[in-house]
Each structure stands twice: as structure tokens, then as C-alpha cells.
């Protein structure tokens, strides 16, 4: 039959067509597995077989022009290079796949069915179970399993109920291998033909598990990657291999992608459903099957069974939220939510369950924070109003000091600064102590607002304290204040770890007898001998670096002062509410006028010379430049350039004619100060530094910031670093030098090129790297959220916070809501216990 000629379509015999496609696919697979050598089969060579088959498909399958063209190419296969052959084979597979779809009968073979073993009826022993039953007493959990579960922090029945799945296998959407479509999420059930585990030849830290699977419609190769040294031990590799014996039935679930040899799974979930020795036992086939975080020696089935055994505890559990509240918030019952998070019947149910449990997590968190806020503000603070009577014995000269300070400044406040200062001053005038967070982008002018607030305290005859996270910053704050305060007749001391003993004693005396009006310092301010006569306001700069406990210690010194915390690293609102939910939030969302945004560019390491050229050009115009590095010194473990090494190289080889300074955290405090002063004065024109410059160093003439190994930093941190330039009138530049090998890192850095809005950048960072990374430190005090996501569940958080506020307003002790109170108390106890090792 010649193509192109009109013809009556013949019916396709589906079985014959299927078998023909399968044979061709197998031939193509084999050819590619063997490296495209044009294999000789039983009767003919691979290429001859393909050319012939494509031209003469079974009855009813009509080759299109593409197929005939492919056939033509296969006749010339021996003339093709290896990569042309590979290309042709790939094209042919794609083409066949499409052809197969086209020719498939309207009623395709249905999803696979599995023969299931009925679950055993629950033994009567279950009736004795309570939420506090130790796991070892749960039917089916022996002492050995209980020990393994303890490693996951699971000790009693209740813990299992709250051990949420980390994902689900979607058995409701089972498909056959031949029907896998790129771009969809699918689950197949297939037999293991072979299993191989090996260490990647290119990366000794990467283990690869490779399975050849088959179902009646086709074959597929599935790989999983395990990064990390512990996965590459021969024992671990063997163990994995043993889990997937030939003939076992496995489920594979995940996103299907287009691979070089047809559809393939990307990082799939895999589970053995049955092996030749043990038939399928799962009770939940045909639904969403929960996948739990496991530990060595604890199988998925074992854990699922144990959880199934405790689920009957749930019905009848009282709900911590009364029915009308649940209705208003659109929440399902907590008991059902817990039940269904482990055994959802469908996606909708899963979503409703998740929402309820996420809501509860946020609600408990916010109740805790808002109760804490009540405690913080329970005792009265000295009202700091301009008209307030000066305290006895306070130094004279307080009156009008804020006004005189504002007049002293060479600029007027922005509208945002005015608004925020008014918010703060209104708080300060009250007896209820202020607990406020001041957020604002770098350079938005928070510090001057904070100084005006401190002077408000002075004006009212009280003392003020300003705490900074590093000595460098404390010294710089002090230097800035020293430029203004003498003219206002206000005195101010500096107290850091480096303050000499005699000076220190003098300061402490003046502080205790009330002669000293303002004190600037680091954590040293928290130490016991520091006593204030009349502490009115504490300003904490870069608050998130101070733990809650440190804040408490300060608050317990003498008077209950007002508290203003500042962060120059704006964080997304969800994070702010979780971390600082006990504070009111003020936001400076406007930069002072006349700032030109910093021009940001990405440079590959090989383009570093461009950065040096720019530095040279800017320095020639009287500007200064920073070069920032992640490390102080070389470490054996990494090939990162270090500050010390780069300083040596820049000073000695690249810029022998310039004066190059060095600043890093391991230098003595006096040396750090010298390095900063020299740079600020222009004695050095180039400052090589670690991230010590991140916080607050202010040199208006600095117009270039080069950041090496930019991919090692978080976006928020880079933005913060970038804020060190662009503080003067000159157009400024930020050059991010990165290792060009990682496209994802590059994409992340592009956000900085596009945006100069700290809030937007922080939001992206939260999405890309998670809250822990955004905050940069492990002691960030973030609450434990098992299910809730600070990136995605913002709306639920707002609602939960609002509800928490309303509840506490009416019923601060939660006496009307005993079940909620119990839940909160249990969470507090859990948090005060040491975390399980893992
Ligand atoms: P932040 O602490 O928010 O990073 P700063 O208070 O250190 O910002 O202010 C950054 C720079 O901008 C300082 O040099 C400061 O004197 C200046 N500045 C602050 N407010 C204004 C304003 N309203 N107009 C012009 N310059 C301002
Ligand atoms: Mg500042």
C-alpha cells in the first residue's frame, strides 16, 4: 500500500499493534543500551529490522510521512556517527510513542488491579489502647520496632497520631507504563526485573539505585539518587539492593519527565508492595497511601500498620475548637483531620485535613506568642511623654531634646520615618510597655528614628540603651551618636567586651547613679553588674540575632522598660508573625530621596577581571570598594577563596598601588575598629572583608561591592551586603562573582539583579531556601511546625493569629476552652523537653 493514496481505514487489531510497538521499543532500547552499534539480531541487523518494520506495520497502522522518513534514515544507519545514531533512535522512540497514542483504541486497557490480602480483623486487645500507651504494647510492635521508632521521637500512641506523612503515593491514579505522559504525576505498579546499586563514577558522594521494571505494556528504567557519604558504603548499597528482589512488585510514583529514551520519573517515591515471599498486604490500595519518614530497620509497612492500629483511638476525641468557631473558619473536626491525614480517601479530604492541622499549629503558636506578649506588657513601664514629670535627680537639659536633634539633622524625615516615629512615641507615652519591631530595608533610616526614640526617653528623664549584635556595630553607633549628642548636652557611654576595666567601672557607676543618659553596647549590656537607675527604653538592633532569653534578661533589669527592636533584614510577614508575634510591627517602607539604586550584575569567576577594572575606575574617581568573602582563612575542606588570601593577592599583585584593608571576625576588636576607621576616612580605598561588614557599617564613599562565591550566601544576606554601598550620591555597583557551574544558583542570584526591594527578596529566599536559611542562624527560635509552611500557608496563619487574639481578649486563661488549654500545655511541655537525637 503506497502512502498518500486515499484508502479506507482498516480496523487495527489492538493486540497485534501493541505487540508490534513493544517489539520495536525493545529493539530500540537494546540498541541504546548497547551503545548504538547496530546490533545483529536473530534474522537481521537492527537498522534493517527498523527500516523494514516502519514501512510495513501491522494491518491498519498507517505510516505517516515522518515514519517513512525515519525508515529511510535507518537504511543509511551505518553511515551515521554515534551521536547521529543516538539522535535518530531517540526521535524514533518519540515518534513511535506518538503513533501508539494515535492508534490506541478508544477503550484502552484499564489500570492494573492488584489482588489484595484482606487485613486481619482488629484484635480485642486494641480496646485497652490509650493515647499514652507505650508503643511496645501496641499489637504488631515488638520491642525492637519500638526502639527504632524511638529514634524517630515516637514513644507513645499519641506520637504516632502526630507523625504526619511526608508524602503520598497516589494509587488512585495508577497507570500503565506505556501510558506515562511527561508533565503528569503518575503511579505505576510494576515488577522488578533487575536492581543495581552503585556509586556514581563521577561523584564519590553520590549513590545511585537503578531498577529495571516491567508491566504488561512496557519497561522502564527508574533511578534514584542518594547524596551523602553514608549512602555510599557497600553495606548500605547491599541493603538497598536486597529491598528490591527480582520479581517483587513495586509502586513508583512521581512526576513524569521527558527523557532521552522516552518518559521517565524524576526523583520518584518507590515502595515494595509485595515480594515473591510476601503478597500485597496494604489495605489502602486504590487510595492515597501515606509515605512516612523512616529510619534504618523500620519498614514502611511496619510503620503504617502501627499507625493504622492507633487510628481507632481518634473517634470521640473532644475537639479543642468549639463547633461555631470551626464553622466560621471552615475547619473540619480535628479527630477526622488526624484520621484522614494518615488515610485520606481522596485529594479533597487530604487538603481539608491538612488545613485543619496547619490551622491548629499556627493557632497554638500564636496563642503562645500572644500570651507571652501579655506577660511582657503586664507590669507598667515609665510613661515617656514630653510632658511627663522629670524624675528626681535626672540631669537637666532634657526638655526639647528630640526637637533639637531633628533640627540638627542635615535632612528632613521621610513620611515613613515620621509615621513610625509617631507610632513609637505614642507607645512610649503609655504606661503599658512598648514591644515593637521596626522593620525597614537597609538605608531606610531606622537608626535615626531609633535615636529620636532614645532621646524621647532622655527627655522624660529616663535612660536609654542601644544594643548591637557586634562590637563593630556598637562602636559605629556610638561614634555616630558622639557626633550629635554633645551638642544636645546628652551624654552617652560605650560598653563592650573590649571596654577596659577602669572605664567600665566608671560607666557602671554613672549608670547606676543616673548620670549616664544613654548606653550603647553589645551583649555585655546583659551582664549582671550592669544596673540602670531609670531605664526607660531599650533599642535592640538586628533583633533576630538576640535570643528570647537574652531579651528577657534585659527586661528584668530594674524597671520594665519599653522595647524597640530593629531589623535591617526585612523578613516576610509570615516569618515576622512566627518569630516576633509578641511584638507590634512598624515598617519603614520608603527610602530617603535621592538614592540611586545599586546596579547589580552577575559575573562568572572567569570574568573577575571586569570587577577589578571597575574597582580601579571607581577608586580613580575618589570612591571606595568592598570585596567580600565567605571565609576568613582557607580550609582544607573547600576550595573557596578566603579573605586573608584574597587580601594578600589584591594588595600584593592586583592593586599594589592602592591601600588595601582587611577586616574579619577573628581580628582583635581594636584592629577591626582600626580597619573600619581607615576605610571610612579613605586611608584605605579597598576593604577585603568577611560578612562582618554586613551589619550597619556606613561609608558613604563606598560605591563598589564585589561579593565572591555569591552562591554561598542567602539572598537576604546578599541584599544586606549590597546595602553597604549606594549610601552616598554616587551611582553604585554590586558585582556577584559566582561559580558558573550551577544554573539553579545563578537563577537564584538573578532575583537580586531584578529587585531591590528587601521584602520581595526575603519572600523569594523563603520560597527557595526555607525559613531556617532565611534567618541565617540555627538559634533563630523558630517554632516547630510539622505540617505548616511559612512560604505557602500565610493566609491560614493570619486567620489563626486573628482567632488567637480574639480568644485571649475574652478569655486570657483559656478557662472556657479546656481542651485547647490542654493542647497548648502539652505543646509547651514538649518544647521544654530536649529534642530527640536525630
Ligand atoms: P538604616 O539603619 O535603616 O540602615 P540609617 O539610619 O543608618 O539606615 O540611614 C542610612 C543613611 O541615610 C544614613 O547616612 C542617614 O544619615 C541617612 N538618612 C536617614 N534618614 C534620611 C532622610 N530622611 N533623608 C536623607 N538621608 C537620610
Ligand atoms: Mg542601621
Tab-separated table of C-alpha atoms in Angstrom, residues 378-739:
chain	number	residue	atom	x	y	z
A	378	UNK	CA	1.808	43.234	82.232
A	379	UNK	CA	3.964	45.364	84.504
A	380	UNK	CA	3.808	49.100	83.929
A	381	UNK	CA	6.646	50.952	82.274
A	382	UNK	CA	7.535	54.586	82.919
A	383	UNK	CA	5.444	56.706	80.563
A	384	UNK	CA	7.875	58.620	78.359
A	385	UNK	CA	5.840	61.602	77.253
A	386	UNK	CA	7.382	65.010	76.597
A	387	UNK	CA	5.160	66.454	79.310
A	388	UNK	CA	5.920	63.729	81.838
A	389	UNK	CA	7.425	64.970	85.060
A	390	UNK	CA	11.213	64.560	85.042
A	391	UNK	CA	12.366	62.018	87.554
A	392	UNK	CA	14.051	63.322	90.623
A	393	UNK	CA	17.777	63.606	90.215
A	394	UNK	CA	17.792	63.406	86.450
A	395	UNK	CA	20.341	65.594	84.710
A	396	UNK	CA	18.992	68.854	83.404
A	397	UNK	CA	18.751	69.750	79.743
A	398	UNK	CA	16.219	67.085	78.734
A	399	UNK	CA	13.483	69.368	77.550
A	400	UNK	CA	13.017	69.692	73.791
A	401	UNK	CA	15.954	67.469	73.059
A	402	UNK	CA	14.156	65.456	70.382
A	403	UNK	CA	13.142	68.587	68.569
A	404	UNK	CA	16.690	69.930	68.694
A	405	UNK	CA	18.004	66.620	67.396
A	406	UNK	CA	15.670	66.710	64.415
A	407	UNK	CA	16.764	70.248	63.648
A	408	UNK	CA	20.374	69.194	63.845
A	409	UNK	CA	19.986	66.610	61.084
A	410	UNK	CA	21.000	67.830	57.629
A	411	UNK	CA	17.823	66.298	56.171
A	412	UNK	CA	14.130	66.096	56.949
A	413	UNK	CA	12.455	62.804	57.836
A	414	UNK	CA	10.683	60.861	55.110
A	415	UNK	CA	6.947	60.390	55.522
A	416	UNK	CA	7.560	56.787	56.569
A	417	UNK	CA	10.072	57.841	59.222
A	418	UNK	CA	7.638	60.463	60.554
A	419	UNK	CA	4.838	57.919	60.750
A	420	UNK	CA	6.940	55.323	62.501
A	421	UNK	CA	8.383	57.799	64.983
A	422	UNK	CA	4.839	58.920	65.792
A	423	UNK	CA	3.799	55.276	66.371
A	424	UNK	CA	6.734	54.782	68.671
A	425	UNK	CA	6.220	57.987	70.610
A	426	UNK	CA	2.538	57.182	71.106
A	427	UNK	CA	3.549	53.808	72.581
A	428	UNK	CA	6.196	55.351	74.775
A	429	UNK	CA	3.719	57.796	76.286
A	430	UNK	CA	1.700	54.912	77.703
A	431	UNK	CA	2.152	53.004	80.875
A	432	UNK	CA	1.868	49.736	79.055
A	433	UNK	CA	5.374	48.912	77.937
A	434	UNK	CA	6.022	49.085	74.220
A	435	UNK	CA	7.015	45.864	72.475
A	436	UNK	CA	7.597	46.880	68.907
A	437	UNK	CA	9.571	45.644	65.947
A	438	UNK	CA	10.897	48.192	63.483
A	439	UNK	CA	11.452	46.696	60.047
A	440	UNK	CA	12.939	48.544	57.153
A	441	UNK	CA	15.240	47.980	54.261
A	442	UNK	CA	18.916	48.769	54.548
A	443	UNK	CA	19.456	52.502	54.453
A	444	UNK	CA	15.813	53.343	55.031
A	445	UNK	CA	16.833	55.420	58.034
A	446	UNK	CA	15.909	53.250	61.006
A	447	UNK	CA	18.854	54.317	63.101
A	448	UNK	CA	17.960	57.988	63.179
A	449	UNK	CA	14.419	57.045	64.163
A	450	UNK	CA	15.788	54.881	66.949
A	451	UNK	CA	17.972	57.735	68.174
A	452	UNK	CA	14.942	60.034	68.248
A	453	UNK	CA	13.151	57.371	70.313
A	454	UNK	CA	16.073	57.111	72.737
A	455	UNK	CA	16.124	60.862	73.116
A	456	UNK	CA	12.426	60.741	73.928
A	457	UNK	CA	13.403	58.675	76.960
A	458	UNK	CA	16.109	61.138	77.858
A	459	UNK	CA	13.656	63.982	77.500
A	460	UNK	CA	11.414	62.281	80.034
A	461	UNK	CA	14.332	61.971	82.436
A	462	UNK	CA	14.970	58.283	81.839
A	463	UNK	CA	17.889	56.315	80.468
A	464	UNK	CA	18.120	54.612	77.125
A	465	UNK	CA	20.147	51.628	75.974
A	466	UNK	CA	21.074	50.617	72.445
A	467	UNK	CA	22.240	47.070	71.885
A	468	UNK	CA	24.027	45.938	68.758
A	469	UNK	CA	24.939	42.418	67.699
A	470	UNK	CA	28.652	43.059	67.152
A	471	UNK	CA	31.305	45.245	68.647
A	472	UNK	CA	31.967	46.814	65.280
A	473	UNK	CA	28.401	47.937	65.016
A	474	UNK	CA	28.178	49.070	68.617
A	475	UNK	CA	31.295	51.156	68.156
A	476	UNK	CA	29.933	52.639	64.996
A	477	UNK	CA	26.600	53.518	66.583
A	478	UNK	CA	28.474	55.118	69.428
A	479	UNK	CA	30.644	57.123	67.063
A	480	UNK	CA	27.576	58.406	65.221
A	481	UNK	CA	25.858	59.369	68.450
A	482	UNK	CA	29.008	61.081	69.645
A	483	UNK	CA	28.756	63.385	66.637
A	484	UNK	CA	25.329	64.665	67.720
A	485	UNK	CA	24.870	64.236	71.425
A	486	UNK	CA	27.402	66.721	72.849
A	487	UNK	CA	25.604	69.472	71.005
A	488	UNK	CA	22.386	68.329	72.681
A	489	UNK	CA	24.122	68.094	76.072
A	490	UNK	CA	23.267	64.421	76.340
A	491	UNK	CA	25.943	62.009	77.489
A	492	UNK	CA	26.451	58.544	76.133
A	493	UNK	CA	28.748	55.627	77.057
A	494	UNK	CA	30.022	52.632	75.156
A	495	UNK	CA	30.231	49.266	76.855
A	496	UNK	CA	31.538	46.225	75.043
A	497	UNK	CA	33.619	43.194	75.889
A	498	UNK	CA	36.652	45.293	74.982
A	499	UNK	CA	35.989	48.168	77.384
A	500	UNK	CA	38.961	48.460	79.784
A	501	UNK	CA	38.204	47.626	83.400
A	502	UNK	CA	38.636	51.152	84.793
A	503	UNK	CA	36.458	52.771	82.194
A	504	UNK	CA	33.955	50.025	82.722
A	505	UNK	CA	33.736	50.646	86.464
A	506	UNK	CA	33.190	54.328	85.866
A	507	UNK	CA	30.446	53.632	83.342
A	508	UNK	CA	28.659	51.238	85.666
A	509	UNK	CA	28.740	53.793	88.477
A	510	UNK	CA	27.359	56.547	86.279
A	511	UNK	CA	24.704	54.241	85.012
A	512	UNK	CA	23.630	53.197	88.487
A	513	UNK	CA	23.504	56.727	89.838
A	514	UNK	CA	21.708	58.047	86.795
A	515	UNK	CA	24.418	60.379	85.499
A	516	UNK	CA	24.764	58.440	82.257
A	517	UNK	CA	21.801	59.003	79.977
A	518	UNK	CA	22.490	56.700	77.071
A	519	UNK	CA	24.453	53.473	76.875
A	520	UNK	CA	25.485	51.739	73.664
A	521	UNK	CA	26.807	48.202	73.783
A	522	UNK	CA	26.788	44.575	72.805
A	523	UNK	CA	25.633	41.558	74.766
A	524	UNK	CA	27.865	42.854	77.513
A	525	UNK	CA	24.899	45.049	78.448
A	526	UNK	CA	23.148	41.960	79.670
A	527	UNK	CA	25.742	41.026	82.215
A	528	UNK	CA	24.718	41.111	85.812
A	529	UNK	CA	26.665	44.032	87.242
A	530	UNK	CA	25.062	46.412	84.740
A	531	UNK	CA	22.376	48.267	86.707
A	532	UNK	CA	20.382	51.186	85.427
A	533	UNK	CA	18.947	53.913	87.633
A	534	UNK	CA	15.920	54.590	85.443
A	535	UNK	CA	15.939	52.513	82.315
A	536	UNK	CA	13.155	53.787	80.090
A	537	UNK	CA	13.790	52.353	76.640
A	538	UNK	CA	15.881	49.582	75.192
A	539	UNK	CA	16.579	49.529	71.471
A	540	UNK	CA	17.861	46.242	70.112
A	541	UNK	CA	19.435	46.452	66.678
A	542	UNK	CA	19.302	43.385	64.443
A	543	UNK	CA	16.947	41.739	66.824
A	544	UNK	CA	16.873	38.299	65.313
A	545	UNK	CA	20.374	37.676	66.480
A	546	UNK	CA	19.283	38.028	70.051
A	547	UNK	CA	17.522	35.087	71.611
A	548	UNK	CA	14.323	35.464	73.544
A	549	UNK	CA	16.166	34.603	76.727
A	550	UNK	CA	18.622	37.450	76.318
A	551	UNK	CA	15.761	39.817	75.784
A	552	UNK	CA	14.179	38.566	78.984
A	553	UNK	CA	17.354	39.134	80.933
A	554	UNK	CA	17.464	42.713	79.834
A	555	UNK	CA	13.828	43.255	80.641
A	556	UNK	CA	14.367	42.011	84.138
A	557	UNK	CA	16.935	44.642	84.983
A	558	UNK	CA	15.286	47.131	87.250
A	559	UNK	CA	12.329	48.812	85.618
A	560	UNK	CA	10.232	47.235	82.974
A	561	UNK	CA	11.470	49.292	80.035
A	562	UNK	CA	9.873	49.942	76.689
A	563	UNK	CA	11.381	47.791	73.983
A	564	UNK	CA	12.082	48.633	70.372
A	565	UNK	CA	13.740	46.026	68.205
A	566	UNK	CA	15.080	46.809	64.781
A	567	UNK	CA	15.876	44.519	61.957
A	568	UNK	CA	17.677	45.611	58.847
A	569	UNK	CA	16.937	42.284	57.247
A	570	UNK	CA	13.299	42.575	56.380
A	571	UNK	CA	11.581	39.250	56.690
A	572	UNK	CA	8.324	38.101	55.162
A	573	UNK	CA	5.257	38.701	57.234
A	574	UNK	CA	4.681	35.011	57.967
A	575	UNK	CA	8.137	34.810	59.462
A	576	UNK	CA	7.715	38.059	61.357
A	577	UNK	CA	4.462	36.807	62.870
A	578	UNK	CA	6.001	33.473	63.834
A	579	UNK	CA	9.168	34.865	65.238
A	580	UNK	CA	8.081	38.213	66.596
A	581	UNK	CA	4.397	37.526	67.080
A	582	UNK	CA	4.725	39.001	70.529
A	583	UNK	CA	5.612	42.376	69.029
A	584	UNK	CA	3.780	45.101	67.155
A	585	UNK	CA	5.345	45.770	63.789
A	586	UNK	CA	6.291	49.159	62.341
A	587	UNK	CA	7.604	49.338	58.850
A	588	UNK	CA	9.691	51.971	57.079
A	589	UNK	CA	8.732	51.228	53.520
A	590	UNK	CA	10.301	54.198	51.788
A	591	UNK	CA	13.907	55.137	51.124
A	592	UNK	CA	15.185	58.671	51.669
A	593	UNK	CA	15.032	60.651	48.413
A	594	UNK	CA	17.910	60.951	46.014
A	595	UNK	CA	19.237	57.417	46.279
A	596	UNK	CA	20.234	55.818	43.025
A	597	UNK	CA	19.564	52.100	43.111
A	598	UNK	CA	22.666	49.935	43.172
A	599	UNK	CA	23.450	48.384	39.784
A	600	UNK	CA	23.806	44.659	40.302
A	601	UNK	CA	25.496	42.250	37.901
A	602	UNK	CA	26.442	38.601	37.936
A	603	UNK	CA	29.974	37.675	36.953
A	604	UNK	CA	31.440	34.260	36.426
A	605	UNK	CA	34.712	33.626	38.197
A	606	UNK	CA	36.423	33.856	34.818
A	607	UNK	CA	35.124	37.410	34.400
A	608	UNK	CA	36.632	38.591	37.688
A	609	UNK	CA	38.944	40.980	35.848
A	610	UNK	CA	35.910	43.117	34.995
A	611	UNK	CA	35.291	43.578	38.689
A	612	UNK	CA	38.882	44.661	39.218
A	613	UNK	CA	38.662	47.114	36.326
A	614	UNK	CA	35.575	48.650	37.839
A	615	UNK	CA	37.230	48.952	41.241
A	616	UNK	CA	40.161	50.719	39.646
A	617	UNK	CA	37.939	53.133	37.754
A	618	UNK	CA	35.841	53.986	40.807
A	619	UNK	CA	38.854	54.444	43.073
A	620	UNK	CA	40.332	56.774	40.468
A	621	UNK	CA	37.206	58.909	40.929
A	622	UNK	CA	37.730	59.048	44.661
A	623	UNK	CA	35.323	56.252	45.586
A	624	UNK	CA	35.972	53.134	47.666
A	625	UNK	CA	35.229	49.454	47.254
A	626	UNK	CA	34.484	46.346	49.288
A	627	UNK	CA	35.470	42.806	48.375
A	628	UNK	CA	33.521	40.328	50.484
A	629	UNK	CA	34.325	36.645	51.053
A	630	UNK	CA	32.596	33.888	52.933
A	631	UNK	CA	35.650	32.614	54.803
A	632	UNK	CA	38.439	34.101	56.862
A	633	UNK	CA	41.098	31.561	56.096
A	634	UNK	CA	41.491	28.679	53.766
A	635	UNK	CA	40.077	25.436	54.990
A	636	UNK	CA	41.240	22.064	53.811
A	637	UNK	CA	37.710	21.077	53.004
A	638	UNK	CA	36.877	23.673	50.431
A	639	UNK	CA	38.423	25.465	47.530
A	640	UNK	CA	36.855	28.767	48.471
A	641	UNK	CA	38.958	31.863	48.258
A	642	UNK	CA	39.459	33.267	51.730
A	643	UNK	CA	39.600	36.842	52.956
A	644	UNK	CA	43.202	36.537	54.106
A	645	UNK	CA	44.374	35.039	50.847
A	646	UNK	CA	42.456	37.460	48.653
A	647	UNK	CA	43.744	40.370	50.696
A	648	UNK	CA	47.292	39.206	50.132
A	649	UNK	CA	46.694	38.789	46.427
A	650	UNK	CA	44.897	42.098	45.894
A	651	UNK	CA	47.347	44.100	47.961
A	652	UNK	CA	50.428	42.426	46.527
A	653	UNK	CA	49.597	41.656	42.902
A	654	UNK	CA	46.414	43.240	41.614
A	655	UNK	CA	46.425	46.644	43.271
A	656	UNK	CA	49.988	47.178	44.533
A	657	UNK	CA	49.432	50.919	44.046
A	658	UNK	CA	46.327	51.062	46.289
A	659	UNK	CA	45.966	50.742	50.024
A	660	UNK	CA	44.007	47.597	50.784
A	661	UNK	CA	42.487	46.944	54.214
A	662	UNK	CA	41.429	43.662	55.795
A	663	UNK	CA	38.518	43.064	58.149
A	664	UNK	CA	37.273	39.797	59.565
A	665	UNK	CA	35.687	38.355	62.642
A	666	UNK	CA	38.805	36.747	64.067
A	667	UNK	CA	40.664	40.019	64.340
A	668	UNK	CA	41.025	41.713	67.730
A	669	UNK	CA	38.366	44.306	68.334
A	670	UNK	CA	40.814	47.207	68.227
A	671	UNK	CA	42.195	46.007	64.886
A	672	UNK	CA	38.713	45.732	63.454
A	673	UNK	CA	37.944	49.240	64.533
A	674	UNK	CA	41.201	50.479	63.035
A	675	UNK	CA	40.415	48.780	59.725
A	676	UNK	CA	36.948	50.313	59.582
A	677	UNK	CA	38.114	53.759	60.573
A	678	UNK	CA	40.866	53.661	57.971
A	679	UNK	CA	38.363	52.712	55.291
A	680	UNK	CA	35.815	55.282	56.421
A	681	UNK	CA	38.463	58.008	56.346
A	682	UNK	CA	39.797	56.919	52.977
A	683	UNK	CA	43.190	55.840	54.319
A	684	UNK	CA	42.440	52.542	52.626
A	685	UNK	CA	40.491	52.532	49.391
A	686	UNK	CA	39.693	48.888	49.218
A	687	UNK	CA	38.439	46.768	52.085
A	688	UNK	CA	38.626	42.989	51.873
A	689	UNK	CA	36.211	41.624	54.385
A	690	UNK	CA	34.083	38.761	55.566
A	691	UNK	CA	30.420	39.351	56.310
A	692	UNK	CA	31.345	41.428	59.346
A	693	UNK	CA	30.536	44.418	57.138
A	694	UNK	CA	27.054	43.087	56.694
A	695	UNK	CA	25.647	44.797	59.698
A	696	UNK	CA	25.428	48.506	59.560
A	697	UNK	CA	28.902	49.687	58.541
A	698	UNK	CA	28.258	53.015	56.895
A	699	UNK	CA	30.765	54.564	54.485
A	700	UNK	CA	29.021	56.884	52.011
A	701	UNK	CA	32.014	56.984	49.625
A	702	UNK	CA	31.899	53.219	49.073
A	703	UNK	CA	30.436	52.653	45.624
A	704	UNK	CA	31.550	49.140	44.647
A	705	UNK	CA	30.783	45.887	46.360
A	706	UNK	CA	32.286	42.723	44.933
A	707	UNK	CA	30.982	39.547	46.540
A	708	UNK	CA	32.976	36.403	45.882
A	709	UNK	CA	31.323	32.962	45.940
A	710	UNK	CA	27.982	34.716	45.911
A	711	UNK	CA	26.201	31.388	45.544
A	712	UNK	CA	27.216	30.601	49.121
A	713	UNK	CA	25.093	33.373	50.584
A	714	UNK	CA	21.379	33.709	51.103
A	715	UNK	CA	19.549	36.308	49.038
A	716	UNK	CA	18.590	38.323	52.062
A	717	UNK	CA	22.171	38.347	53.216
A	718	UNK	CA	23.404	39.448	49.796
A	719	UNK	CA	20.838	42.192	49.762
A	720	UNK	CA	22.022	43.246	53.168
A	721	UNK	CA	25.620	43.303	51.989
A	722	UNK	CA	24.634	45.270	48.934
A	723	UNK	CA	23.118	47.850	51.253
A	724	UNK	CA	26.651	48.810	52.311
A	725	UNK	CA	27.055	50.667	49.034
A	726	UNK	CA	24.776	53.222	47.456
A	727	UNK	CA	24.710	55.250	50.662
A	728	UNK	CA	26.106	58.366	49.062
A	729	UNK	CA	25.169	60.306	45.967
A	730	UNK	CA	27.346	58.355	43.502
A	731	UNK	CA	25.891	55.574	41.360
A	732	UNK	CA	26.965	52.301	42.930
A	733	UNK	CA	27.677	48.788	41.782
A	734	UNK	CA	27.329	45.360	43.220
A	735	UNK	CA	29.093	42.516	41.417
A	736	UNK	CA	28.196	38.988	42.363
A	737	UNK	CA	31.005	36.651	41.405
A	738	UNK	CA	29.706	33.115	41.264
A	739	UNK	CA	30.728	29.673	40.267
